[in-house]
Structures are given as structure tokens and as C-alpha cells.
PDB file of C-alpha atoms in Angstrom:
ATOM      1  CA  UNK A 808      50.038 -65.421  80.846  1.00 53.00           C
ATOM      2  CA  UNK A 809      51.503 -67.930  78.426  1.00 53.00           C
ATOM      3  CA  UNK A 810      54.930 -69.471  77.889  1.00 52.00           C
ATOM      4  CA  UNK A 811      57.012 -69.778  74.767  1.00 51.00           C
ATOM      5  CA  UNK A 812      60.329 -71.439  73.990  1.00 48.00           C
ATOM      6  CA  UNK A 813      63.357 -69.224  73.581  1.00 48.00           C
ATOM      7  CA  UNK A 814      66.522 -69.676  71.540  1.00 49.00           C
ATOM      8  CA  UNK A 815      67.944 -72.126  74.099  1.00 53.00           C
ATOM      9  CA  UNK A 816      64.676 -74.090  74.403  1.00 52.00           C
ATOM     10  CA  UNK A 817      63.963 -72.313  77.693  1.00 53.00           C
ATOM     11  CA  UNK A 818      60.388 -71.399  78.489  1.00 56.00           C
ATOM     12  CA  UNK A 819      59.818 -67.683  79.035  1.00 59.00           C
ATOM     13  CA  UNK A 820      56.706 -66.081  80.468  1.00 61.00           C
ATOM     14  CA  UNK A 821      54.818 -63.702  78.200  1.00 63.00           C
ATOM     15  CA  UNK A 822      51.481 -61.920  78.431  1.00 63.00           C
ATOM     16  CA  UNK A 823      48.511 -63.204  76.471  1.00 72.00           C
ATOM     17  CA  UNK A 824      46.956 -60.655  74.080  1.00 72.00           C
ATOM     18  CA  UNK A 825      43.389 -59.928  75.220  1.00 75.00           C
ATOM     19  CA  UNK A 826      42.926 -56.254  74.289  1.00 80.00           C
ATOM     20  CA  UNK A 827      41.317 -55.254  71.001  1.00 85.00           C
ATOM     21  CA  UNK A 828      41.433 -51.904  69.208  1.00 88.00           C
ATOM     22  CA  UNK A 829      38.564 -50.406  71.224  1.00 88.00           C
ATOM     23  CA  UNK A 830      40.239 -51.402  74.489  1.00 86.00           C
ATOM     24  CA  UNK A 831      43.484 -49.814  73.302  1.00 86.00           C
ATOM     25  CA  UNK A 832      41.726 -46.559  72.420  1.00 88.00           C
ATOM     26  CA  UNK A 833      40.010 -46.509  75.808  1.00 86.00           C
ATOM     27  CA  UNK A 834      43.321 -47.041  77.610  1.00 86.00           C
ATOM     28  CA  UNK A 835      44.912 -44.030  75.915  1.00 88.00           C
ATOM     29  CA  UNK A 836      41.845 -41.792  76.160  1.00 87.00           C
ATOM     30  CA  UNK A 837      41.296 -42.791  79.787  1.00 84.00           C
ATOM     31  CA  UNK A 838      44.903 -42.016  80.686  1.00 83.00           C
ATOM     32  CA  UNK A 839      44.954 -38.696  78.815  1.00 86.00           C
ATOM     33  CA  UNK A 840      41.677 -37.251  80.089  1.00 84.00           C
ATOM     34  CA  UNK A 841      42.031 -36.340  83.736  1.00 78.00           C
ATOM     35  CA  UNK A 842      42.547 -33.403  86.057  1.00 73.00           C
ATOM     36  CA  UNK A 843      44.692 -31.542  83.513  1.00 78.00           C
ATOM     37  CA  UNK A 844      41.752 -30.273  81.476  1.00 82.00           C
ATOM     38  CA  UNK A 845      40.355 -28.593  84.607  1.00 79.00           C
ATOM     39  CA  UNK A 846      43.644 -27.225  86.002  1.00 80.00           C
ATOM     40  CA  UNK A 847      45.620 -26.271  82.882  1.00 84.00           C
ATOM     41  CA  UNK A 848      43.219 -23.673  81.339  1.00 85.00           C
ATOM     42  CA  UNK A 849      44.331 -21.085  83.895  1.00 83.00           C
ATOM     43  CA  UNK A 850      48.032 -21.619  83.172  1.00 84.00           C
ATOM     44  CA  UNK A 851      47.504 -21.534  79.413  1.00 87.00           C
ATOM     45  CA  UNK A 852      45.438 -18.347  79.653  1.00 86.00           C
ATOM     46  CA  UNK A 853      48.029 -16.617  81.862  1.00 86.00           C
ATOM     47  CA  UNK A 854      50.787 -17.502  79.394  1.00 85.00           C
ATOM     48  CA  UNK A 855      48.933 -16.478  76.243  1.00 86.00           C
ATOM     49  CA  UNK A 856      46.972 -13.485  77.498  1.00 82.00           C
ATOM     50  CA  UNK A 857      43.942 -14.061  75.283  1.00 83.00           C
ATOM     51  CA  UNK A 858      41.268 -16.676  74.745  1.00 82.00           C
ATOM     52  CA  UNK A 859      41.976 -16.938  71.024  1.00 84.00           C
ATOM     53  CA  UNK A 860      45.676 -17.629  71.522  1.00 87.00           C
ATOM     54  CA  UNK A 861      44.939 -20.101  74.310  1.00 88.00           C
ATOM     55  CA  UNK A 862      42.763 -22.131  71.923  1.00 89.00           C
ATOM     56  CA  UNK A 863      45.648 -22.161  69.425  1.00 91.00           C
ATOM     57  CA  UNK A 864      47.966 -23.458  72.168  1.00 92.00           C
ATOM     58  CA  UNK A 865      45.516 -26.235  73.035  1.00 92.00           C
ATOM     59  CA  UNK A 866      45.318 -27.292  69.381  1.00 92.00           C
ATOM     60  CA  UNK A 867      49.102 -27.127  68.958  1.00 92.00           C
ATOM     61  CA  UNK A 868      49.629 -29.158  72.139  1.00 92.00           C
ATOM     62  CA  UNK A 869      47.356 -31.848  70.731  1.00 91.00           C
ATOM     63  CA  UNK A 870      49.325 -31.913  67.480  1.00 92.00           C
ATOM     64  CA  UNK A 871      52.633 -32.139  69.365  1.00 91.00           C
ATOM     65  CA  UNK A 872      51.242 -35.007  71.422  1.00 90.00           C
ATOM     66  CA  UNK A 873      50.139 -36.810  68.267  1.00 90.00           C
ATOM     67  CA  UNK A 874      53.622 -36.453  66.759  1.00 89.00           C
ATOM     68  CA  UNK A 875      55.251 -37.725  69.943  1.00 86.00           C
ATOM     69  CA  UNK A 876      52.824 -40.617  70.185  1.00 86.00           C
ATOM     70  CA  UNK A 877      53.634 -41.706  66.640  1.00 86.00           C
ATOM     71  CA  UNK A 878      57.319 -41.830  67.557  1.00 86.00           C
ATOM     72  CA  UNK A 879      56.307 -44.159  70.381  1.00 84.00           C
ATOM     73  CA  UNK A 880      54.175 -46.162  67.978  1.00 85.00           C
ATOM     74  CA  UNK A 881      57.256 -46.751  65.830  1.00 86.00           C
ATOM     75  CA  UNK A 882      59.171 -47.946  68.888  1.00 84.00           C
ATOM     76  CA  UNK A 883      56.221 -50.082  69.965  1.00 83.00           C
ATOM     77  CA  UNK A 884      55.923 -51.982  66.699  1.00 84.00           C
ATOM     78  CA  UNK A 885      59.719 -52.377  66.492  1.00 84.00           C
ATOM     79  CA  UNK A 886      60.161 -53.626  70.073  1.00 80.00           C
ATOM     80  CA  UNK A 887      56.940 -55.467  70.887  1.00 78.00           C
ATOM     81  CA  UNK A 888      57.626 -55.822  74.604  1.00 81.00           C
ATOM     82  CA  UNK A 889      55.678 -54.282  77.464  1.00 78.00           C
ATOM     83  CA  UNK A 890      57.414 -51.662  79.573  1.00 76.00           C
ATOM     84  CA  UNK A 891      57.562 -48.661  77.221  1.00 79.00           C
ATOM     85  CA  UNK A 892      60.411 -46.296  78.250  1.00 79.00           C
ATOM     86  CA  UNK A 893      62.250 -48.840  80.386  1.00 82.00           C
ATOM     87  CA  UNK A 894      62.130 -51.522  77.694  1.00 84.00           C
ATOM     88  CA  UNK A 895      63.234 -49.227  74.869  1.00 84.00           C
ATOM     89  CA  UNK A 896      66.161 -47.821  76.845  1.00 86.00           C
ATOM     90  CA  UNK A 897      67.099 -51.310  78.024  1.00 86.00           C
ATOM     91  CA  UNK A 898      67.247 -52.573  74.445  1.00 85.00           C
ATOM     92  CA  UNK A 899      69.171 -49.512  73.241  1.00 84.00           C
ATOM     93  CA  UNK A 900      71.575 -48.563  76.039  1.00 86.00           C
ATOM     94  CA  UNK A 901      71.606 -51.436  78.505  1.00 85.00           C
ATOM     95  CA  UNK A 902      70.347 -52.049  82.042  1.00 85.00           C
ATOM     96  CA  UNK A 903      72.236 -49.254  83.831  1.00 87.00           C
ATOM     97  CA  UNK A 904      70.733 -46.394  81.828  1.00 85.00           C
ATOM     98  CA  UNK A 905      67.345 -48.119  81.907  1.00 84.00           C
ATOM     99  CA  UNK A 906      67.547 -48.346  85.690  1.00 85.00           C
ATOM    100  CA  UNK A 907      68.347 -44.626  85.939  1.00 85.00           C
ATOM    101  CA  UNK A 908      65.351 -43.817  83.761  1.00 82.00           C
ATOM    102  CA  UNK A 909      63.096 -46.008  85.889  1.00 81.00           C
ATOM    103  CA  UNK A 910      64.477 -44.528  89.107  1.00 82.00           C
ATOM    104  CA  UNK A 911      63.833 -40.961  87.900  1.00 82.00           C
ATOM    105  CA  UNK A 912      60.312 -41.958  86.857  1.00 78.00           C
ATOM    106  CA  UNK A 913      59.540 -43.480  90.260  1.00 78.00           C
ATOM    107  CA  UNK A 914      61.244 -40.876  92.455  1.00 79.00           C
ATOM    108  CA  UNK A 915      60.633 -37.614  90.580  1.00 76.00           C
ATOM    109  CA  UNK A 916      58.195 -37.746  87.653  1.00 73.00           C
ATOM    110  CA  UNK A 917      55.390 -39.864  89.103  1.00 71.00           C
ATOM    111  CA  UNK A 918      55.379 -38.202  92.565  1.00 73.00           C
ATOM    112  CA  UNK A 919      55.074 -34.758  90.942  1.00 70.00           C
ATOM    113  CA  UNK A 920      52.183 -35.906  88.760  1.00 66.00           C
ATOM    114  CA  UNK A 921      50.532 -37.566  91.728  1.00 68.00           C
ATOM    115  CA  UNK A 922      50.825 -34.374  93.777  1.00 66.00           C
ATOM    116  CA  UNK A 923      49.103 -32.342  91.061  1.00 61.00           C
ATOM    117  CA  UNK A 924      46.351 -34.908  90.640  1.00 62.00           C
ATOM    118  CA  UNK A 925      45.838 -35.057  94.402  1.00 63.00           C
ATOM    119  CA  UNK A 926      45.594 -31.269  94.501  1.00 59.00           C
ATOM    120  CA  UNK A 927      42.917 -31.301  91.800  1.00 58.00           C
ATOM    121  CA  UNK A 928      41.084 -34.046  93.632  1.00 55.00           C
ATOM    122  CA  UNK A 929      40.986 -31.982  96.812  1.00 57.00           C
ATOM    123  CA  UNK A 930      39.439 -29.073  94.952  1.00 56.00           C
ATOM    124  CA  UNK A 931      36.555 -31.265  93.870  1.00 54.00           C
ATOM    125  CA  UNK A 932      35.697 -31.785  97.542  1.00 51.00           C
ATOM    126  CA  UNK A 933      34.892 -35.469  97.293  1.00 52.00           C
ATOM    127  CA  UNK A 934      36.100 -36.338 100.743  1.00 48.00           C
ATOM    128  CA  UNK A 935      33.013 -34.966 102.605  1.00 49.00           C
ATOM    129  CA  UNK A 936      30.779 -37.192 100.499  1.00 56.00           C
ATOM    130  CA  UNK A 937      32.957 -40.340 100.607  1.00 52.00           C
ATOM    131  CA  UNK A 938      35.047 -40.105 103.806  1.00 51.00           C
ATOM    132  CA  UNK A 939      35.651 -43.842 104.141  1.00 54.00           C
ATOM    133  CA  UNK A 940      36.030 -44.715 100.451  1.00 52.00           C
ATOM    134  CA  UNK A 941      39.282 -46.486  99.584  1.00 50.00           C
ATOM    135  CA  UNK A 942      39.180 -47.440  95.875  1.00 48.00           C
ATOM    136  CA  UNK A 943      42.926 -47.813  95.077  1.00 52.00           C
ATOM    137  CA  UNK A 944      43.159 -51.226  96.763  1.00 51.00           C
ATOM    138  CA  UNK A 945      40.185 -52.583  94.834  1.00 53.00           C
ATOM    139  CA  UNK A 946      41.454 -51.200  91.522  1.00 53.00           C
ATOM    140  CA  UNK A 947      44.891 -52.687  92.177  1.00 54.00           C
ATOM    141  CA  UNK A 948      43.295 -56.095  92.795  1.00 55.00           C
ATOM    142  CA  UNK A 949      41.281 -55.844  89.566  1.00 54.00           C
ATOM    143  CA  UNK A 950      44.390 -54.980  87.537  1.00 56.00           C
ATOM    144  CA  UNK A 951      46.359 -57.844  89.071  1.00 58.00           C
ATOM    145  CA  UNK A 952      43.601 -60.443  88.758  1.00 57.00           C
ATOM    146  CA  UNK A 953      42.608 -60.262  85.087  1.00 59.00           C
ATOM    147  CA  UNK A 954      43.318 -57.871  82.231  1.00 58.00           C
ATOM    148  CA  UNK A 955      39.743 -58.297  80.960  1.00 64.00           C
ATOM    149  CA  UNK A 956      38.381 -56.939  84.231  1.00 62.00           C
ATOM    150  CA  UNK A 957      40.800 -54.017  84.201  1.00 64.00           C
ATOM    151  CA  UNK A 958      39.932 -53.134  80.598  1.00 66.00           C
ATOM    152  CA  UNK A 959      36.224 -53.177  81.443  1.00 70.00           C
ATOM    153  CA  UNK A 960      36.841 -50.840  84.385  1.00 68.00           C
ATOM    154  CA  UNK A 961      39.004 -48.635  82.154  1.00 64.00           C
ATOM    155  CA  UNK A 962      36.301 -48.581  79.467  1.00 70.00           C
ATOM    156  CA  UNK A 963      33.636 -47.640  82.018  1.00 74.00           C
ATOM    157  CA  UNK A 964      35.591 -44.702  83.442  1.00 70.00           C
ATOM    158  CA  UNK A 965      36.658 -43.544  79.977  1.00 74.00           C
ATOM    159  CA  UNK A 966      33.060 -43.397  78.798  1.00 77.00           C
ATOM    160  CA  UNK A 967      32.186 -41.534  81.992  1.00 77.00           C
ATOM    161  CA  UNK A 968      34.916 -38.947  81.377  1.00 73.00           C
ATOM    162  CA  UNK A 969      33.841 -38.440  77.777  1.00 77.00           C
ATOM    163  CA  UNK A 970      30.206 -38.124  78.842  1.00 83.00           C
ATOM    164  CA  UNK A 971      31.113 -35.461  81.417  1.00 77.00           C
ATOM    165  CA  UNK A 972      33.155 -33.463  78.912  1.00 78.00           C
ATOM    166  CA  UNK A 973      30.461 -33.817  76.245  1.00 82.00           C
ATOM    167  CA  UNK A 974      27.969 -32.400  78.751  1.00 82.00           C
ATOM    168  CA  UNK A 975      30.266 -29.406  79.273  1.00 77.00           C
ATOM    169  CA  UNK A 976      30.663 -28.995  75.504  1.00 79.00           C
ATOM    170  CA  UNK A 977      26.915 -29.088  74.886  1.00 83.00           C
ATOM    171  CA  UNK A 978      26.384 -26.544  77.655  1.00 76.00           C
ATOM    172  CA  UNK A 979      29.022 -24.316  76.087  1.00 75.00           C
ATOM    173  CA  UNK A 980      27.398 -24.555  72.663  1.00 76.00           C
ATOM    174  CA  UNK A 981      24.074 -23.522  74.181  1.00 77.00           C
ATOM    175  CA  UNK A 982      25.716 -20.566  75.920  1.00 70.00           C
ATOM    176  CA  UNK A 983      27.470 -19.558  72.697  1.00 69.00           C
ATOM    177  CA  UNK A 984      24.128 -19.484  70.926  1.00 71.00           C
ATOM    178  CA  UNK A 985      22.613 -17.456  73.748  1.00 66.00           C
ATOM    179  CA  UNK A 986      25.575 -15.111  73.805  1.00 58.00           C
ATOM    180  CA  UNK A 987      25.571 -14.483  70.073  1.00 43.00           C
ATOM    181  CA  UNK A 988      21.830 -13.837  70.114  1.00 38.00           C
ATOM    182  CA  UNK A 989      21.033 -12.198  73.454  1.00 36.00           C
ATOM    183  CA  UNK A 990      24.118 -11.333  75.472  1.00 32.00           C
ATOM    184  CA  UNK A 991      26.635 -10.214  72.881  1.00 34.00           C
ATOM    185  CA  UNK A 992      26.055  -6.519  73.633  1.00 39.00           C
ATOM    186  CA  UNK A 993      24.870  -6.959  77.209  1.00 37.00           C
ATOM    187  CA  UNK A 994      27.681  -8.635  79.102  1.00 38.00           C
ATOM    188  CA  UNK A 995      29.000  -7.248  82.358  1.00 40.00           C
ATOM    189  CA  UNK A 996      31.435  -8.530  84.964  1.00 38.00           C
ATOM    190  CA  UNK A 997      29.890  -8.844  88.421  1.00 36.00           C
ATOM    191  CA  UNK A 998      33.147  -9.377  90.268  1.00 41.00           C
ATOM    192  CA  UNK A 999      36.532 -10.944  89.569  1.00 39.00           C
ATOM    193  CA  UNK A1000      35.733 -13.720  92.056  1.00 39.00           C
ATOM    194  CA  UNK A1001      32.150 -14.362  90.979  1.00 40.00           C
ATOM    195  CA  UNK A1002      30.463 -15.846  87.970  1.00 40.00           C
ATOM    196  CA  UNK A1003      29.679 -13.371  85.240  1.00 43.00           C
ATOM    197  CA  UNK A1004      26.734 -13.377  82.860  1.00 46.00           C
ATOM    198  CA  UNK A1005      26.509 -16.281  80.459  1.00 45.00           C
ATOM    199  CA  UNK A1006      27.372 -16.190  76.797  1.00 49.00           C
ATOM    200  CA  UNK A1007      30.799 -14.510  76.792  1.00 52.00           C
ATOM    201  CA  UNK A1008      31.282 -14.417  73.042  1.00 55.00           C
ATOM    202  CA  UNK A1009      33.234 -11.160  73.272  1.00 57.00           C
ATOM    203  CA  UNK A1010      36.153 -12.995  74.908  1.00 60.00           C
ATOM    204  CA  UNK A1011      36.985 -14.951  71.739  1.00 61.00           C
ATOM    205  CA  UNK A1012      39.671 -12.572  70.510  1.00 66.00           C
ATOM    206  CA  UNK A1013      43.437 -12.530  70.084  1.00 65.00           C
ATOM    207  CA  UNK A1014      43.755  -9.168  71.832  1.00 70.00           C
ATOM    208  CA  UNK A1015      45.550  -9.314  75.177  1.00 70.00           C
ATOM    209  CA  UNK A1016      43.160  -9.164  78.097  1.00 67.00           C
ATOM    210  CA  UNK A1017      43.858  -6.295  80.541  1.00 66.00           C
ATOM    211  CA  UNK A1018      43.767  -8.754  83.456  1.00 70.00           C
ATOM    212  CA  UNK A1019      46.845 -10.556  82.073  1.00 74.00           C
ATOM    213  CA  UNK A1020      50.162  -8.713  82.065  1.00 76.00           C
ATOM    214  CA  UNK A1021      53.662  -9.241  80.649  1.00 79.00           C
ATOM    215  CA  UNK A1022      52.774 -11.616  77.821  1.00 78.00           C
ATOM    216  CA  UNK A1023      55.631 -12.402  75.438  1.00 80.00           C
ATOM    217  CA  UNK A1024      57.210 -15.298  73.587  1.00 86.00           C
ATOM    218  CA  UNK A1025      58.609 -16.814  76.784  1.00 85.00           C
ATOM    219  CA  UNK A1026      55.225 -16.879  78.531  1.00 87.00           C
ATOM    220  CA  UNK A1027      53.600 -18.416  75.457  1.00 87.00           C
ATOM    221  CA  UNK A1028      56.279 -21.116  75.534  1.00 88.00           C
ATOM    222  CA  UNK A1029      55.496 -21.715  79.218  1.00 87.00           C
ATOM    223  CA  UNK A1030      51.801 -22.012  78.382  1.00 88.00           C
ATOM    224  CA  UNK A1031      52.637 -25.122  76.360  1.00 91.00           C
ATOM    225  CA  UNK A1032      53.796 -26.806  79.578  1.00 87.00           C
ATOM    226  CA  UNK A1033      50.296 -26.438  80.986  1.00 86.00           C
ATOM    227  CA  UNK A1034      48.702 -27.544  77.731  1.00 88.00           C
ATOM    228  CA  UNK A1035      50.939 -30.570  77.234  1.00 89.00           C
ATOM    229  CA  UNK A1036      50.400 -31.635  80.852  1.00 86.00           C
ATOM    230  CA  UNK A1037      46.710 -32.137  80.075  1.00 88.00           C
ATOM    231  CA  UNK A1038      47.631 -34.372  77.117  1.00 90.00           C
ATOM    232  CA  UNK A1039      49.957 -36.552  79.185  1.00 86.00           C
ATOM    233  CA  UNK A1040      49.159 -40.256  78.892  1.00 84.00           C
ATOM    234  CA  UNK A1041      49.403 -40.906  75.156  1.00 85.00           C
ATOM    235  CA  UNK A1042      52.294 -43.344  75.706  1.00 84.00           C
ATOM    236  CA  UNK A1043      50.583 -45.605  78.246  1.00 83.00           C
ATOM    237  CA  UNK A1044      49.374 -48.237  75.791  1.00 85.00           C
ATOM    238  CA  UNK A1045      53.023 -49.067  75.079  1.00 83.00           C
ATOM    239  CA  UNK A1046      53.372 -50.245  78.678  1.00 82.00           C
ATOM    240  CA  UNK A1047      51.000 -53.161  77.962  1.00 81.00           C
ATOM    241  CA  UNK A1048      51.664 -53.697  74.266  1.00 84.00           C
ATOM    242  CA  UNK A1049      52.129 -57.449  74.760  1.00 82.00           C
ATOM    243  CA  UNK A1050      48.469 -57.628  75.800  1.00 84.00           C
ATOM    244  CA  UNK A1051      47.290 -55.847  72.628  1.00 84.00           C
ATOM    245  CA  UNK A1052      46.092 -57.990  69.750  1.00 85.00           C
ATOM    246  CA  UNK A1053      47.907 -57.369  66.434  1.00 86.00           C
ATOM    247  CA  UNK A1054      50.007 -54.468  67.793  1.00 86.00           C
ATOM    248  CA  UNK A1055      51.553 -53.648  64.410  1.00 87.00           C
ATOM    249  CA  UNK A1056      48.097 -52.649  63.187  1.00 88.00           C
ATOM    250  CA  UNK A1057      46.191 -51.672  66.317  1.00 89.00           C
ATOM    251  CA  UNK A1058      48.845 -49.595  68.131  1.00 88.00           C
ATOM    252  CA  UNK A1059      49.263 -46.833  65.492  1.00 89.00           C
ATOM    253  CA  UNK A1060      45.525 -46.831  64.811  1.00 91.00           C
ATOM    254  CA  UNK A1061      44.623 -46.600  68.500  1.00 90.00           C
ATOM    255  CA  UNK A1062      47.107 -43.759  68.998  1.00 90.00           C
ATOM    256  CA  UNK A1063      45.808 -41.764  66.028  1.00 91.00           C
ATOM    257  CA  UNK A1064      42.135 -42.163  66.944  1.00 92.00           C
ATOM    258  CA  UNK A1065      42.599 -41.456  70.648  1.00 91.00           C
ATOM    259  CA  UNK A1066      44.904 -38.431  70.263  1.00 90.00           C
ATOM    260  CA  UNK A1067      42.667 -36.913  67.579  1.00 91.00           C
ATOM    261  CA  UNK A1068      39.581 -37.518  69.720  1.00 90.00           C
ATOM    262  CA  UNK A1069      41.137 -35.997  72.842  1.00 91.00           C
ATOM    263  CA  UNK A1070      42.387 -32.962  70.885  1.00 92.00           C
ATOM    264  CA  UNK A1071      38.895 -32.287  69.533  1.00 91.00           C
ATOM    265  CA  UNK A1072      37.240 -32.848  72.916  1.00 90.00           C
ATOM    266  CA  UNK A1073      39.764 -30.652  74.751  1.00 90.00           C
ATOM    267  CA  UNK A1074      39.462 -27.813  72.245  1.00 90.00           C
ATOM    268  CA  UNK A1075      35.673 -27.903  72.355  1.00 88.00           C
ATOM    269  CA  UNK A1076      35.793 -28.039  76.158  1.00 87.00           C
ATOM    270  CA  UNK A1077      38.027 -24.956  76.335  1.00 87.00           C
ATOM    271  CA  UNK A1078      35.642 -23.117  74.008  1.00 85.00           C
ATOM    272  CA  UNK A1079      32.774 -24.195  76.266  1.00 83.00           C
ATOM    273  CA  UNK A1080      34.622 -22.945  79.357  1.00 82.00           C
ATOM    274  CA  UNK A1081      35.208 -19.508  77.868  1.00 79.00           C
ATOM    275  CA  UNK A1082      31.690 -19.254  76.479  1.00 79.00           C
ATOM    276  CA  UNK A1083      30.333 -19.635  80.014  1.00 76.00           C
ATOM    277  CA  UNK A1084      33.098 -18.067  82.129  1.00 75.00           C
ATOM    278  CA  UNK A1085      34.834 -14.735  81.771  1.00 74.00           C
ATOM    279  CA  UNK A1086      38.601 -14.348  81.803  1.00 76.00           C
ATOM    280  CA  UNK A1087      38.364 -13.105  85.400  1.00 76.00           C
ATOM    281  CA  UNK A1088      36.452 -16.237  86.396  1.00 73.00           C
ATOM    282  CA  UNK A1089      39.082 -18.559  84.913  1.00 75.00           C
ATOM    283  CA  UNK A1090      41.995 -16.632  86.421  1.00 76.00           C
ATOM    284  CA  UNK A1091      40.439 -16.578  89.887  1.00 72.00           C
ATOM    285  CA  UNK A1092      39.798 -20.340  90.008  1.00 66.00           C
ATOM    286  CA  UNK A1093      42.341 -22.994  90.985  1.00 62.00           C
ATOM    287  CA  UNK A1094      40.344 -25.577  89.027  1.00 60.00           C
ATOM    288  CA  UNK A1095      37.751 -24.590  86.434  1.00 63.00           C
ATOM    289  CA  UNK A1096      35.453 -27.476  87.359  1.00 55.00           C
ATOM    290  CA  UNK A1097      34.985 -26.025  90.847  1.00 53.00           C
ATOM    291  CA  UNK A1098      33.262 -22.989  89.321  1.00 55.00           C
TER     292      UNK A1098
END
């Protein structure tokens, strides 16, 4: 932290910029990519009724997120203070409304998100392998001690997430090639609760699947809730904008690169899911990664 003199020659504490463009991109990508990509495909598919329409929803959700993030970028370069929502509402409407927004975030929004993330975590069955692991305390210490340490940890986990999704994408591409060459006319469902044959190229259609019923405009609108949940996190760089070097240049650039990257990765991942899994497989799973 550093200090600077205010209008009344009073020293105020401010954060020292230590994050470059790459760090900013990793913060956004790391916050966006999470359990949503493994939980939301089922909700999107139920709402749309077809694999083709679900892919359109995933692309549209990415575009909506990019538009929303650019609105935040405009706020970020106008009010270059850390705090994001709280700071912007404080500057615009005063402390009372800002407090209400912060209270709702702490008491309603964050607990709901945490519950969903915890549910996804339980499906991945990590507890039997790491029963005594307690990482939150260590990560909290790292974030409090030095922003350089926290950005390195963030970079490491972001690269790990991208590597995992790229592995899924490559696997899906291989299965697409196999399906278009070998399994296109020889695909059968074993059971609605079991894995079907690989290479499900016949599922890439806009026709409503018989396993999904009552699809209309309202359900398609609801499918966007599942899709947009997976893209949540595009505004998190604004919370630490004071620690970003040259925010007027790096904030919009980091937002554009990260949102575009996540949209491409998510869309390719969904295609990979449906090239390997049938509609019945996706609908029967609470989290696609468990399959």
C-alpha cells in the first residue's frame, strides 16, 4: 500500500498497482471458469430441448456477458477505485443505498453461489481423497500477505482450469472425428443412466429431443439463467482495479480478451460434452464432470 495527499493535505491509504494485463486476464478467467460449466449444461439442455439450441444459448450468454462487462469497464475507468458495485453505488447514490447493496450481496447472493459451488464440489468426491485438507485458510493468508503471491496462485489455478477444459475439448474433437467416420450410423443408447457409445454426432440438431418435454419461449429464457451462471465472474477485476497497472488501457482489454476466451472455451467444451455423451447421459447427471 502507498499513501497520497488529499485535497486537505491529508494522507490517504491507496493500493499500489502490481498487476499487469496478463494478471488481469487470469483474474477474470479464473473467476469465470468454475463449477458452472459442469452443472449448467443440464439446465440449458432442459430449457432448450436440443443440443443445437443449447449451443446457441451458450454463445448468446457469452455475448451478453461481454456486453455487461464492457458496461463495468466504463464504470471502472471512470471511477478508478476498488470495490466494484459498492464503490459505484456509493459514488452515485450515497452510503445508505451502497450499504443495502453490500448487505444483499453478503446475505443473499454470495451464500446462494457458495451453496451451488459446494454442491458441485461434493459431486466431485474430493473429500475421500483429502479428508483433512483445509486450503481456505492458506489462500486467505496468501491474499492478505501480498498481491503478487495471490496473482501467482490465481495464474496457476487459471492455467490448470484451462488445461483441464482443453483436454475435454481435444477429447471431444477426437470423438467427433470418430463419430463422423465410424459411429454416425451405428449409435445406440445402452440405458438412460449409463454411458452410451462414443461419437454422438447425430445429437447436433435443432429438433427437440423426445426426452425433453414442454419446451417453449419461457423455458428457453430460463435456460439463459443456467448459461449466464457459468459466465459469472466477469466483473471481479473491478474489485481490485486500484492494483491494476494502467487501468484505462488494461481493464477494457483484459475484459475483452478474457470474456472472448471463456466464450470460445465454453462453447467448445459443450460441443465436446455432447460429442461424447448422449442427451440421456447429460439429463441423468447432476454434474457432467462426474460422468
